[in-house]
Structures are given as C-alpha cells and as structure tokens.
Amino acid sequence: MTMQASPSEPSTPDLASRPLSSDDVATAHARQLRAGWYRQHARTIVTTAAIALAVIVIWQVWRISEANALATVRRIGDERLTLYASTVDGALDRYRYLPFVLAMNPAVQTLVRDGGGNDRVNVYLETVNARAGAAALFVMDIHGQTLASSNWSEPLSFVGQNYAFRPYFRSATAGEAGEFFAIGVTTGRPGYFMSAPIHGPTGILGVAVVKVDLDRLQADWSEGGETVLVSDENGVVFLSSRPNWKYHSLGPLSADTLAQIRARRQYNHTRLQPLDYAAPHRGVPDAIRIDGDEFIERSHPLSQPGWRLHYLSPMAPVREQVLGAVGIATVSTFLLVVFALYLRERRARQRSRDQAREAMALRALSTRLQAEVDERRRTEHELRSTQDELIQAGKLAALGQMSAAIAHELNQPIAAIRTFTASGERLLELDRREDLAQNLRSVSQLTERMALITGQLKTFARKSEGRNRPVALREPLDAALALLDGQIRAAGVTLTVEEPAPGLTVNGDPVRIEQVLVNLLRNGLDAMKDAPERHLSVRIARDAEDAVLRIRDNGHGIAAGAMTQLFDPFFTTKEVGEGVGLGLSISYGIVADLGGTVRAHNNTPDTGATFVVRLPLIDTPPEPTP
Ligand code: ADP
C-alpha cells in the first residue's frame, strides 16, 4: 500500500526544503559579491586597520606619557613651592620682632623724643645688626627723617634721608606694623622693610625699621638651577632666579597702578615692562610661555598680602620624555608591523611551498593513476581477448563433443543398416524372401531410431512458437509424467507427487515448461539406473511470491567437480551416446526466460540429488486447457 499525504495536512514551514525564491538567489548573489569584494580588498583593509591601530596606540602613548610627565612635574613643583614658601616666610619671620625690640630701646626712644646726638643709637644699631644680619636697621622721626642707622658709617648711609613716602612708614605712624618690599632709594638695593611705631608719652614719636635682604634666596634658587619667581599684588616680579625677569610685570600694568608704584618709589626708576608672558597650551591649563620658553607654572600665595610664589618647571624635559615614549612606541609598533609582515610573508611563502608540494604530489599521483588506468585497460584488453579465445575454444570443443556424440549415436544404426543391406543382397540371391523381409524390417527400425535421435536434437534446438499464458504447474507436470510413464514403469520407480496448495499458476509456455520437467525427470531416472530401489518425488509448493517445484531422486547424486558446470552447454558425465549435455543448459535458459531460477543440490544425508525450479506466481487463474 502506498502512503499518501492527505491534502488537509498542515504544511510545515520547512525552510530547508522549501524551493529557492528569486529573493534567496539575489541574497546569495549579493553575499557572493560581498565575499569577493572582501577577498579582493583584504590587503588594503588589513593595512588600513594596522595603520589606524598604530596611530591609536601611538596617540594613546603620547597622551598617557604626557599626563604622567605633567603629573610628576606638578608634584615636584608643588613640593618645591611649599618648601620655598616656608623659606621665604622663615627669612622674614626671623626679623619680624626686631623693629619692636628697637622701638622699645630707651636710647632709641630718647633719640626720637629729644633729638640730639645719635652716636649711641648708631652704634647700638650697628652692633645689633652685626648679630642679626639684616640689610640695615634704622630709626626715623615722626617726619620720616632717618635719625640713626646701622650703616651710619658707610658711604650710602641712611642717616639724614627721608623715607616718609614709604607705605611702611605710614603704617607705623598710624600705629601698625608696616611691611613693604622696595628697591632702596639710597642704596639702589632691594629689600623687605618691616617697621614698628616708636611710642613716647605723647604718642607715636618715630618709626623703627628693619630692611631684610632677600637676594640670598634668589641666589639659592639660581644656584639650584630652578626658575622661581615672587610677584607682588600688582603682578610685578620682584624676586626671580632669572635676573632679567626681575622688575617686570606678569601682565600689563594700568596707568593708575604705575602711578601708585612710582609714588611709593617702590621699584625706584625701573620701567616695569610686562614680560612676554602667554598661556600657549590649550590642553594644559598651567602651561605658560615666557620669553619664548615654555614652562609648567605652579604658584602658591605667600603670607604677605598679594605675594605669590611661582615655581616654573621647563616644558622641554616633559616634551623630551613624551617624545622619547612616543619614539619608543613608534619604533616598537614599526618593528611589530615589520615582524607581522615578515611572519605573514613567511606564512605565505610556506603556504605557496606547501601548495607547490601538494601540486607536485597530486601530479605524481595523477601520473601514477594514469599509468594504472593504462595498465588496467591493457589487462582488460588482454583478458577480453583471452576470454574471446576461450569462448571460441570452448565452442569448438563443445562442437567437437557434440559432433562425436551425434556421430556415435548415428554410426551404430548406419553400420547395422550397411550390414543388413549386405546380408539383404545375399538373401535375395538365395531367394530367402522371408529373411529378407525381416532384414528390411530391422533396417526400417534402425532408421526410425535414427529419426528419433535427430528428432530429439531438433526438440532441444527448437524454439517454442507458443505464447506465454497463465499455466497451472500441475498441467505440464502431468504431461511430462505421461510422456515418461513407460520408462518409469520399466525401471520400477516409485513415484510420489505432492501438491499441498493445488492450482499454483505461473505465466509461461506450457510446452517449454514441460520440456524442462521432462529433462529434469529423465535426468533423475538416469541417475537412479544403478540404485537398488528407485524413488522419484515431485513436490509443487508455494514460497512467498514464488511457485517452487522440487524433483528429488535417490540416484548417484551430482559428481563432486560437476556442480559448477551443470548448466553449461554440452557438459555431461554420461557415456557417449547416452547424453549430449544440452538438457540442463536449455532448461536453465527457459526458466530464466520466465523470470525464474533453477538450482541443484545433493541430498544430505540421503543419496541422490534435488533440482529446484522457482517461478514467479501470478494471481490470474489458468485458462482452461482446450
Ligand atoms: P545429459 O543428460 O545429456 O548429460 P544434461 O544437461 O541434462 O545433459 O545433464 C548434465 C549432467 O548433469 C549430467 O551428465 C549429469 O552428470 C548431471 N546430472 C543431471 N541431473 C542429475 C541428477 N538428477 N543426478 C545426478 N547428476 C545429474
């Protein structure tokens, strides 16, 4: 039964088995195009990606190394700032008490109160300063006139000078401690002035001042090779490790500010020009440029109002460090790229070598295969010609055998006829008519026998003219048994016929099936010739789609070496004159024509052989025999 899918069955969306649409084809085509494009441009893509990667790596190295270098520079700058701020403060703090001490000295007070000789105070101040180490100590009256000074004996003595215009003087006369940085109008040397009021019974009578020299600090900074500046509240640089930047402003000064500074004569007659100062780096907020040199600037307010300490680290080492790192990164990347290219090249060379080797191996293999094919062809050709020769030889041998058999069969009656004819002539001379008649009868019998032999040959050679039709197997079997009935009886054979399922029908020509059965039954009878008891059994049974007919005898069985040649034409083990070896060969051909098989085996453990004919069954009942 054939299985059919019912039309109502839901169709499953099986993508794998659905037919390809034009969209699929277009997508596949596009994919192919894309793959081709990628293959073609692989080198460009890889190179571009490598360059991009290298640029990114170098840029990152640049960024990171710059950030690191800047961080280090800033840290060092901040540490220095803290240190120098404390040294500036320390340098000034050392003297801060001194104006008060001077102001409280009775001799000083007497001098500012009563005037008169200042010798004592001059000596006192000189002595104190010899210990204190300030630039100068001096005492002014309430009008700003210097009455006594530690440098009274030097050419540029302050004694007699008036410093009423100085802010530190004004602060002190107002009752407060004053502090002020300025270039000395007398000496032309810069210094930090710290003042204190000198109190008398009637109020402030004068001012005591300490001038501190800060040049020492600058010298230390310069010796350390560092760039350090101190600017005042107006942005004027008044201390600097670089002398040429001193008394320049960090930015332009307004006219008012300038006028104010001039009035205080703070920086004497210096021009206070602005430095060539700029912030060049957009990415680095604390980068500056002064006079064309780039620095990282860290600054810190000092305890003096408006004062700022600046620590400038040169940018060049940062640049060098960054450039060094970038250089190393570039060289490394370049080496890496060269190495990668070398590896790629080596791999490509290796691949092409492998390919060449494979191609060579393939070529060798193909040559060998070709040689083998040629060899096979030659062998086949030789075999075929040998086979042809063998067939030819076999045919000739068979023909010889057959001729011998036929000659033998016919020779006997011919010889007998010749004898009868010769004796017939003699009998005629003697006029023995009776004997002659007997003689002629014998001749006639002999010719009949000869006709029988040739007739038999003809029977085997003849082709049935009948057409195939449904045949109940029992029908040709009965016909064959009837034909052999005489022989069966004469030989005293016990015959058994079994047909468990009667009416088994095959398609075929009944005459030819009968020929097959006659041949097999006759062979059985021949084989049992010398058996003490002869049993021949025939059984027709069904096996699946086939009708199976077995003919079994208890004769001598099939000779050992004969099994493989049984069905060959002209193969016989019988005496000359008894068989020509055509029966089984013809039977085999007939059964094969009907789509069946015929096989033989010896009976075990009994003696004899069994021939099994297998023919395909048909359902149609047989036509009634006319
Ligand atoms: P022929 O009978 O002329 O020899 P066949 O082709 O019919 O030719 O048989 C070939 C040979 O097969 C016989 O010579 C015989 O050796 C062997 N043979 C056939 N049938 C039997 C049988 N029933 N028992 C033993 N041998 C057999």
XYZ file of C-alpha atoms and ligand atoms in Angstrom:
653
model
C 0.000 0.000 0.000
C 1.313 3.394 -0.833
C 1.163 6.099 1.772
C -0.203 9.396 0.594
C -0.161 12.681 2.436
C -3.701 13.912 2.915
C -4.313 17.365 1.403
C -5.733 18.660 4.689
C -2.425 18.122 6.485
C -0.947 21.464 7.609
C 2.147 22.305 5.654
C 5.110 22.890 7.963
C 7.309 25.853 7.057
C 10.389 23.792 6.436
C 12.911 26.362 5.244
C 15.499 23.778 4.350
C 13.176 22.004 1.962
C 11.281 24.978 0.566
C 12.124 25.828 -3.030
C 14.556 28.703 -3.576
C 12.902 32.011 -4.381
C 14.406 34.710 -6.579
C 14.998 36.712 -3.365
C 17.144 33.905 -1.996
C 19.111 33.820 -5.219
C 19.589 37.606 -5.116
C 20.712 37.453 -1.466
C 23.149 34.648 -2.218
C 24.462 36.604 -5.184
C 24.914 39.727 -3.056
C 26.677 37.640 -0.414
C 28.988 36.211 -3.031
C 29.730 39.696 -4.372
C 30.470 40.929 -0.868
C 32.767 37.981 -0.137
C 34.568 38.622 -3.439
C 34.968 42.310 -2.615
C 36.403 41.457 0.828
C 38.830 38.941 -0.684
C 39.952 41.480 -3.265
C 40.439 44.291 -0.747
C 41.720 42.172 2.133
C 45.252 43.571 1.857
C 44.030 47.199 1.824
C 41.663 46.585 4.733
C 44.358 44.872 6.814
C 46.909 47.619 6.043
C 44.433 50.421 6.851
C 43.404 48.692 10.084
C 47.068 48.214 11.059
C 47.875 51.886 10.377
C 44.779 53.031 12.290
C 45.710 50.764 15.195
C 49.298 52.015 15.174
C 48.099 55.651 15.155
C 45.711 54.965 18.039
C 48.437 53.194 20.037
C 50.954 55.996 19.440
C 48.384 58.653 20.268
C 47.463 56.854 23.496
C 51.140 56.522 24.417
C 51.519 60.246 23.753
C 48.537 61.101 25.925
C 49.427 58.816 28.804
C 53.123 59.644 28.876
C 52.347 63.377 28.715
C 49.823 63.067 31.550
C 52.375 61.105 33.605
C 55.221 63.515 32.931
C 52.988 66.509 33.733
C 51.770 64.889 36.923
C 55.364 64.302 38.017
C 56.381 67.867 37.136
C 53.378 69.272 39.018
C 54.047 67.139 42.067
C 57.692 68.230 42.183
C 56.636 71.855 41.556
C 54.103 71.751 44.393
C 56.669 70.239 46.776
C 59.190 72.934 45.856
C 56.604 75.639 46.273
C 55.792 74.500 49.778
C 59.478 74.354 50.620
C 60.333 77.781 49.168
C 57.266 79.433 50.647
C 58.435 78.306 54.043
C 61.980 79.565 53.373
C 60.608 82.978 52.287
C 58.395 83.112 55.341
C 61.245 81.890 57.527
C 63.626 84.513 56.151
C 61.197 87.278 57.045
C 59.906 85.831 60.309
C 63.408 85.839 61.652
C 63.309 89.660 61.682
C 59.688 90.432 62.343
C 60.219 91.010 66.075
C 63.233 93.225 65.560
C 61.524 96.607 64.806
C 59.521 96.218 68.039
C 62.626 95.473 70.024
C 64.307 98.557 68.518
C 61.234 100.683 69.198
C 61.335 99.732 72.852
C 65.015 100.566 73.329
C 65.262 103.559 75.708
C 68.119 105.104 73.744
C 66.081 104.921 70.553
C 63.070 106.356 72.288
C 65.187 109.143 73.765
C 66.606 109.923 70.349
C 63.211 110.261 68.680
C 61.795 112.164 71.641
C 64.560 114.549 72.396
C 66.721 114.545 69.250
C 70.348 115.321 69.874
C 73.371 113.128 69.220
C 72.671 109.836 67.542
C 76.058 108.257 68.014
C 74.951 105.940 70.706
C 71.985 104.705 68.777
C 74.032 104.340 65.584
C 76.487 102.119 67.386
C 73.682 100.239 69.036
C 72.011 99.566 65.696
C 75.281 98.584 64.064
C 76.040 96.202 66.928
C 72.621 94.603 66.855
C 72.749 94.188 63.094
C 76.161 92.616 63.281
C 74.349 89.806 65.040
C 71.023 89.947 63.209
C 72.495 90.038 59.696
C 69.761 92.228 58.172
C 70.491 94.658 55.332
C 70.002 97.585 57.659
C 68.321 98.760 60.859
C 67.275 102.349 61.133
C 65.199 104.784 63.129
C 63.115 107.654 61.739
C 61.401 110.502 63.489
C 57.750 111.238 63.032
C 58.502 113.130 59.817
C 60.261 110.299 58.144
C 63.706 111.690 58.688
C 66.282 108.988 59.426
C 67.944 109.762 62.713
C 70.133 106.732 63.149
C 71.067 103.716 61.048
C 73.202 100.621 61.340
C 75.026 101.707 58.155
C 75.808 105.161 59.539
C 79.485 104.682 58.808
C 79.031 103.509 55.174
C 79.098 105.823 52.192
C 75.452 105.123 51.408
C 74.261 105.771 54.947
C 70.540 106.226 55.529
C 71.144 108.842 58.181
C 69.640 112.144 57.106
C 67.446 110.526 54.404
C 63.720 110.968 54.463
C 61.512 107.954 53.735
C 58.122 109.457 54.647
C 56.744 108.394 51.226
C 57.129 104.710 52.022
C 53.938 102.848 52.954
C 55.704 101.034 55.813
C 56.438 104.444 57.361
C 52.843 105.499 57.025
C 51.565 102.233 58.542
C 53.869 102.637 61.534
C 52.901 106.231 62.125
C 49.311 105.040 62.018
C 50.210 102.715 64.879
C 50.507 99.499 62.952
C 53.384 97.333 61.934
C 54.303 98.019 58.301
C 55.832 95.745 55.737
C 56.886 96.624 52.269
C 59.183 95.437 49.547
C 61.029 98.071 47.652
C 64.263 98.972 45.987
C 66.205 101.156 48.304
C 66.216 104.757 47.081
C 69.559 105.350 48.747
C 71.431 102.134 48.051
C 69.509 101.012 44.996
C 69.338 97.556 46.573
C 66.029 95.839 47.013
C 64.892 94.790 50.419
C 61.955 93.984 52.582
C 61.161 96.696 55.044
C 59.433 95.911 58.320
C 58.506 98.784 60.569
C 57.149 99.384 64.079
C 55.979 102.627 65.731
C 58.103 104.114 68.489
C 55.773 105.144 71.235
C 56.522 108.085 73.515
C 54.484 109.653 76.286
C 52.749 111.889 73.794
C 52.020 109.230 71.232
C 53.992 107.886 68.298
C 57.258 109.697 68.048
C 59.050 107.768 65.362
C 59.421 104.545 63.406
C 61.924 101.708 63.790
C 62.696 99.787 60.550
C 64.459 96.574 59.593
C 65.460 96.137 55.983
C 65.865 92.461 55.052
C 67.910 91.413 52.051
C 66.172 88.717 50.025
C 68.916 88.437 47.407
C 70.281 85.409 49.226
C 67.095 83.479 48.468
C 67.310 84.327 44.814
C 70.909 83.259 44.720
C 69.977 79.898 46.276
C 67.261 79.354 43.690
C 69.585 80.293 40.836
C 72.301 78.006 42.129
C 69.781 75.161 42.285
C 69.128 75.771 38.574
C 65.467 76.352 39.269
C 63.163 79.011 37.969
C 61.398 80.635 40.907
C 59.631 84.000 40.971
C 57.847 86.053 43.546
C 55.295 88.572 42.360
C 53.556 91.254 44.348
C 49.927 92.223 44.451
C 50.268 94.038 41.109
C 51.895 91.076 39.403
C 55.321 92.687 39.422
C 58.107 90.153 39.693
C 60.482 91.380 42.383
C 62.356 88.197 43.173
C 63.483 85.917 40.444
C 66.113 83.279 39.936
C 66.400 84.775 36.436
C 67.766 88.303 36.944
C 66.498 89.641 33.615
C 62.861 88.929 34.567
C 63.110 90.966 37.728
C 61.077 94.183 37.904
C 58.904 93.111 35.013
C 55.204 92.545 35.391
C 53.435 89.309 34.529
C 50.743 91.319 32.765
C 50.402 94.893 31.562
C 50.008 97.390 34.383
C 47.360 100.076 34.308
C 48.420 103.740 34.411
C 46.914 104.122 37.888
C 48.847 101.226 39.273
C 52.028 102.514 37.684
C 51.462 105.960 39.162
C 50.854 104.469 42.577
C 54.041 102.422 42.396
C 56.014 105.473 41.281
C 54.608 107.494 44.169
C 55.835 104.896 46.669
C 59.082 104.715 44.712
C 58.728 101.023 45.280
C 60.799 99.929 42.325
C 62.786 103.120 42.019
C 63.142 104.040 38.394
C 62.783 100.597 36.812
C 60.389 100.601 33.858
C 58.303 97.635 34.982
C 57.672 96.391 31.467
C 55.455 93.351 31.106
C 57.168 90.042 30.423
C 56.489 88.267 27.173
C 54.042 86.046 29.019
C 51.428 83.813 27.437
C 49.438 80.642 28.044
C 50.222 78.645 24.914
C 48.763 75.227 25.605
C 45.081 74.762 25.280
C 45.091 71.225 26.691
C 47.415 72.018 29.614
C 45.939 74.818 31.718
C 49.082 75.526 33.749
C 51.429 75.783 30.783
C 52.899 79.227 30.111
C 55.487 80.783 27.861
C 57.863 83.472 28.997
C 60.318 84.980 26.555
C 59.711 82.055 24.223
C 60.474 79.396 26.841
C 57.668 77.080 27.842
C 57.050 76.139 31.473
C 54.587 74.422 33.714
C 53.704 77.006 36.307
C 52.740 76.170 39.857
C 52.079 79.057 42.188
C 51.278 79.499 45.827
C 50.233 82.607 47.806
C 52.711 83.726 50.449
C 51.709 85.087 53.807
C 52.488 88.639 52.662
C 49.305 90.072 51.175
C 49.213 89.833 47.394
C 52.505 87.988 47.165
C 52.672 84.853 45.062
C 55.478 82.394 44.738
C 55.804 80.881 41.246
C 57.700 77.715 40.513
C 58.338 77.209 36.788
C 59.317 73.794 35.502
C 60.655 73.852 31.977
C 58.468 72.103 29.449
C 61.415 70.785 27.434
C 62.062 67.694 29.642
C 58.336 66.876 29.526
C 58.482 67.155 25.762
C 61.598 65.045 25.657
C 60.053 62.414 27.874
C 56.870 62.322 25.776
C 58.853 62.282 22.555
C 61.023 59.503 23.935
C 57.988 57.403 24.864
C 56.310 58.134 21.533
C 59.564 57.358 19.748
C 59.858 54.042 21.541
C 56.179 53.299 20.833
C 56.598 54.228 17.174
C 59.727 52.166 16.765
C 58.116 49.239 18.630
C 54.967 49.493 16.517
C 57.056 49.734 13.390
C 59.124 46.712 14.449
C 55.917 44.868 15.331
C 54.421 45.692 11.939
C 57.635 44.638 10.214
C 57.643 41.433 12.261
C 53.960 40.793 11.459
C 54.646 41.438 7.774
C 57.638 39.128 7.941
C 55.501 36.408 9.588
C 52.774 36.956 7.011
C 55.286 36.781 4.202
C 56.831 33.663 5.697
C 53.402 32.070 6.087
C 52.526 32.977 2.515
C 55.850 31.533 1.309
C 55.259 28.414 3.395
C 51.730 28.149 2.000
C 52.901 28.509 -1.566
C 55.661 25.954 -0.870
C 53.034 23.589 0.574
C 50.786 24.222 -2.387
C 53.630 23.548 -4.784
C 54.461 20.356 -2.881
C 50.804 19.312 -2.905
C 50.531 20.108 -6.592
C 53.649 18.050 -7.249
C 52.292 15.182 -5.157
C 48.973 15.453 -6.994
C 50.748 15.482 -10.332
C 52.752 12.399 -9.312
C 49.588 10.719 -8.077
C 47.743 11.560 -11.247
C 50.633 10.228 -13.348
C 50.617 7.045 -11.297
C 46.850 6.769 -11.591
C 47.081 7.335 -15.328
C 49.709 4.601 -15.543
C 47.489 2.306 -13.505
C 44.490 3.100 -15.672
C 46.560 2.307 -18.767
C 47.749 -0.910 -17.143
C 44.157 -1.879 -16.240
C 42.997 -1.079 -19.719
C 45.758 -3.228 -21.184
C 44.976 -6.080 -18.772
C 41.268 -5.778 -19.520
C 42.001 -5.868 -23.208
C 44.194 -8.930 -22.770
C 41.583 -10.596 -20.575
C 38.894 -9.864 -23.092
C 40.882 -11.314 -25.937
C 41.810 -14.329 -23.768
C 38.141 -14.711 -22.858
C 37.159 -14.476 -26.504
C 39.753 -17.074 -27.335
C 38.496 -19.291 -24.510
C 34.897 -18.933 -25.627
C 35.946 -19.722 -29.138
C 37.946 -22.740 -27.931
C 35.028 -23.826 -25.700
C 32.609 -23.549 -28.566
C 34.898 -25.597 -30.798
C 35.381 -28.185 -28.035
C 31.634 -28.339 -27.437
C 31.000 -28.608 -31.149
C 33.567 -31.426 -31.325
C 31.947 -33.193 -28.388
C 28.509 -32.799 -29.834
C 29.667 -33.991 -33.250
C 31.298 -37.018 -31.631
C 28.127 -37.775 -29.678
C 25.891 -37.387 -32.714
C 28.299 -39.350 -34.905
C 28.410 -42.128 -32.324
C 24.635 -42.203 -31.989
C 24.160 -42.352 -35.733
C 27.163 -44.553 -36.591
C 25.739 -47.646 -34.914
C 22.469 -47.770 -36.822
C 24.291 -46.819 -40.059
C 26.741 -49.705 -39.570
C 23.857 -52.021 -38.752
C 21.951 -50.833 -41.862
C 25.075 -51.472 -44.001
C 25.317 -54.995 -42.597
C 21.602 -55.584 -43.143
C 21.882 -54.227 -46.712
C 24.853 -56.524 -47.485
C 23.131 -59.537 -45.985
C 19.904 -58.489 -47.814
C 21.652 -58.780 -51.196
C 22.858 -62.260 -50.252
C 19.394 -63.293 -49.036
C 17.967 -62.022 -52.363
C 20.480 -64.192 -54.260
C 19.445 -67.146 -52.136
C 15.885 -66.090 -52.556
C 15.207 -66.267 -48.884
C 12.360 -63.803 -49.059
C 11.225 -64.321 -45.527
C 14.587 -63.494 -44.021
C 14.900 -60.537 -46.404
C 11.619 -59.118 -45.196
C 12.864 -59.491 -41.625
C 16.048 -57.776 -42.648
C 14.187 -54.831 -44.173
C 12.050 -54.525 -41.053
C 15.209 -54.277 -38.973
C 16.543 -51.577 -41.315
C 13.284 -49.727 -41.001
C 13.505 -49.951 -37.207
C 17.030 -48.648 -37.340
C 16.057 -45.634 -39.458
C 13.231 -44.994 -37.020
C 15.757 -44.930 -34.231
C 17.917 -42.533 -36.226
C 14.903 -40.341 -36.813
C 14.278 -40.447 -33.072
C 17.804 -39.239 -32.356
C 17.663 -36.374 -34.815
C 14.129 -35.637 -33.667
C 15.351 -35.340 -30.098
C 18.089 -32.970 -31.185
C 15.510 -30.966 -33.022
C 13.286 -30.876 -29.957
C 16.083 -29.365 -27.896
C 17.040 -26.950 -30.554
C 13.564 -25.829 -31.371
C 12.159 -22.616 -30.181
C 8.651 -22.748 -28.888
C 6.276 -20.841 -31.070
C 3.651 -20.797 -28.383
C 2.859 -17.624 -26.498
C 3.052 -17.256 -22.739
C -0.142 -17.663 -20.761
C -1.149 -18.475 -17.197
C -0.318 -22.126 -16.639
C -1.241 -24.228 -13.618
C 2.043 -26.018 -12.911
C 0.301 -29.322 -12.481
C -0.632 -29.283 -16.176
C 2.880 -29.504 -17.770
C 3.968 -31.825 -14.912
C 1.227 -34.310 -15.708
C 2.073 -34.098 -19.435
C 5.761 -34.756 -18.704
C 4.967 -37.697 -16.366
C 2.646 -39.149 -19.003
C 5.440 -38.935 -21.571
C 7.858 -40.764 -19.268
C 5.301 -43.139 -17.850
C 6.691 -46.120 -19.863
C 10.260 -45.526 -18.665
C 9.155 -45.023 -15.053
C 7.258 -48.257 -15.041
C 10.020 -50.170 -16.853
C 12.606 -49.039 -14.316
C 10.340 -49.939 -11.373
C 10.494 -46.436 -9.943
C 8.247 -45.406 -7.048
C 6.787 -42.003 -7.947
C 5.355 -39.558 -5.438
C 3.665 -36.321 -6.468
C 2.731 -33.804 -3.793
C 0.866 -30.570 -4.223
C -0.158 -29.123 -0.817
C -1.705 -25.998 -2.326
C -3.180 -27.039 -5.650
C -3.659 -24.646 -8.556
C -0.352 -22.730 -8.284
C -0.196 -20.784 -11.506
C 2.696 -19.220 -13.358
C 2.973 -17.308 -16.588
C 4.654 -19.267 -19.389
C 4.517 -21.536 -22.415
C 3.281 -24.966 -21.169
C 5.230 -26.810 -23.888
C 8.528 -25.290 -22.803
C 7.829 -25.847 -19.086
C 7.043 -29.463 -19.994
C 10.404 -29.667 -21.834
C 12.154 -28.516 -18.646
C 10.310 -31.033 -16.469
C 10.843 -33.929 -18.912
C 14.536 -33.142 -18.920
C 14.819 -32.961 -15.112
C 12.713 -36.137 -14.594
C 14.707 -38.031 -17.246
C 17.997 -36.984 -15.598
C 16.608 -38.280 -12.272
C 15.701 -41.602 -13.843
C 19.146 -41.826 -15.472
C 20.861 -41.138 -12.141
C 18.908 -43.935 -10.406
C 19.794 -46.554 -13.046
C 22.112 -48.450 -10.725
C 20.187 -47.809 -7.482
C 18.730 -50.893 -5.785
C 15.481 -49.016 -5.006
C 14.350 -46.056 -7.046
C 12.281 -43.239 -5.595
C 11.345 -40.185 -7.559
C 9.329 -37.488 -5.822
C 7.873 -34.293 -7.205
C 6.511 -31.535 -4.985
C 4.899 -28.275 -6.007
C 4.589 -25.729 -3.178
C 4.292 -22.015 -2.624
C 7.090 -19.927 -1.130
C 6.140 -16.293 -0.707
C 5.566 -14.923 -4.236
C 7.006 -17.991 -5.995
C 5.888 -21.439 -7.016
C 8.627 -23.902 -6.079
C 8.875 -27.243 -7.867
C 11.272 -29.859 -6.449
C 12.286 -33.042 -8.240
C 14.126 -35.386 -5.948
C 15.774 -38.743 -6.794
C 17.865 -41.195 -4.810
C 20.412 -41.757 -7.567
C 24.183 -41.363 -7.512
C 23.993 -37.614 -6.914
C 25.938 -34.873 -8.664
C 29.637 -35.619 -9.070
C 31.957 -33.513 -6.904
C 33.517 -31.321 -9.594
C 30.375 -31.154 -11.720
C 28.314 -28.766 -9.587
C 29.759 -25.593 -11.090
C 29.384 -26.737 -14.716
C 25.989 -28.470 -14.539
C 24.247 -25.788 -16.551
C 26.996 -25.301 -19.116
C 26.031 -26.379 -22.615
C 27.426 -29.764 -23.638
C 28.521 -30.595 -20.118
C 27.783 -34.240 -19.471
C 29.130 -37.039 -17.342
C 27.196 -39.628 -19.268
C 28.637 -42.201 -21.649
C 28.866 -41.214 -25.301
C 25.517 -41.936 -26.837
C 23.636 -41.513 -23.588
C 23.664 -37.732 -23.317
C 24.918 -34.636 -25.114
C 24.869 -32.199 -22.136
C 22.261 -29.865 -23.574
C 19.265 -30.643 -21.330
C 20.125 -28.557 -18.259
C 21.559 -25.724 -20.295
C 18.369 -25.418 -22.343
C 16.225 -25.799 -19.186
C 18.197 -23.031 -17.480
C 17.550 -20.720 -20.436
C 13.817 -21.493 -20.488
C 13.366 -20.920 -16.713
C 15.404 -17.702 -16.854
C 13.174 -16.522 -19.756
C 10.151 -16.977 -17.474
C 11.785 -14.865 -14.751
C 12.637 -17.872 -12.579
C 15.664 -19.855 -11.430
C 16.760 -23.450 -11.412
C 19.246 -24.778 -8.840
C 20.599 -28.200 -7.872
C 21.926 -29.734 -4.678
C 22.783 -33.160 -3.404
C 20.531 -34.666 -0.744
C 22.011 -34.912 2.696
C 22.312 -37.220 4.428
C 20.437 -39.312 1.794
C 21.845 -40.121 -1.599
C 20.652 -38.518 -4.792
C 20.062 -35.004 -5.946
C 17.258 -32.458 -5.902
C 16.544 -29.913 -8.624
C 14.581 -26.843 -7.539
C 12.705 -24.747 -10.078
C 11.393 -21.431 -8.843
C 8.883 -19.459 -10.951
C 7.022 -16.247 -10.055
C 3.361 -16.874 -9.194
C 0.530 -14.978 -10.819
C -2.933 -14.333 -9.410
C -4.890 -14.962 -12.603
C -6.376 -18.442 -12.753
C -5.162 -20.570 -15.684
C -7.060 -20.599 -18.960
C -8.950 -23.881 -19.308
C -6.976 -26.272 -21.465
C -8.716 -26.749 -24.846
P 22.849 -35.037 -20.278
O 21.706 -35.520 -19.513
O 22.735 -35.170 -21.688
O 24.176 -35.421 -19.716
P 22.141 -32.627 -19.005
O 22.473 -31.180 -19.253
O 20.734 -32.907 -18.833
O 22.820 -33.447 -20.060
O 22.895 -33.036 -17.679
C 24.240 -32.711 -17.497
C 24.873 -33.527 -16.393
O 24.290 -33.210 -15.144
C 24.707 -34.949 -16.443
O 25.633 -35.550 -17.329
C 24.896 -35.400 -15.025
O 26.230 -35.557 -14.759
C 24.366 -34.305 -14.245
N 23.002 -34.558 -13.747
C 21.847 -34.049 -14.208
N 20.799 -34.471 -13.455
C 21.320 -35.216 -12.460
C 20.732 -35.964 -11.374
N 19.443 -35.962 -11.126
N 21.596 -36.645 -10.566
C 22.919 -36.635 -10.800
N 23.518 -35.940 -11.794
C 22.719 -35.287 -12.640
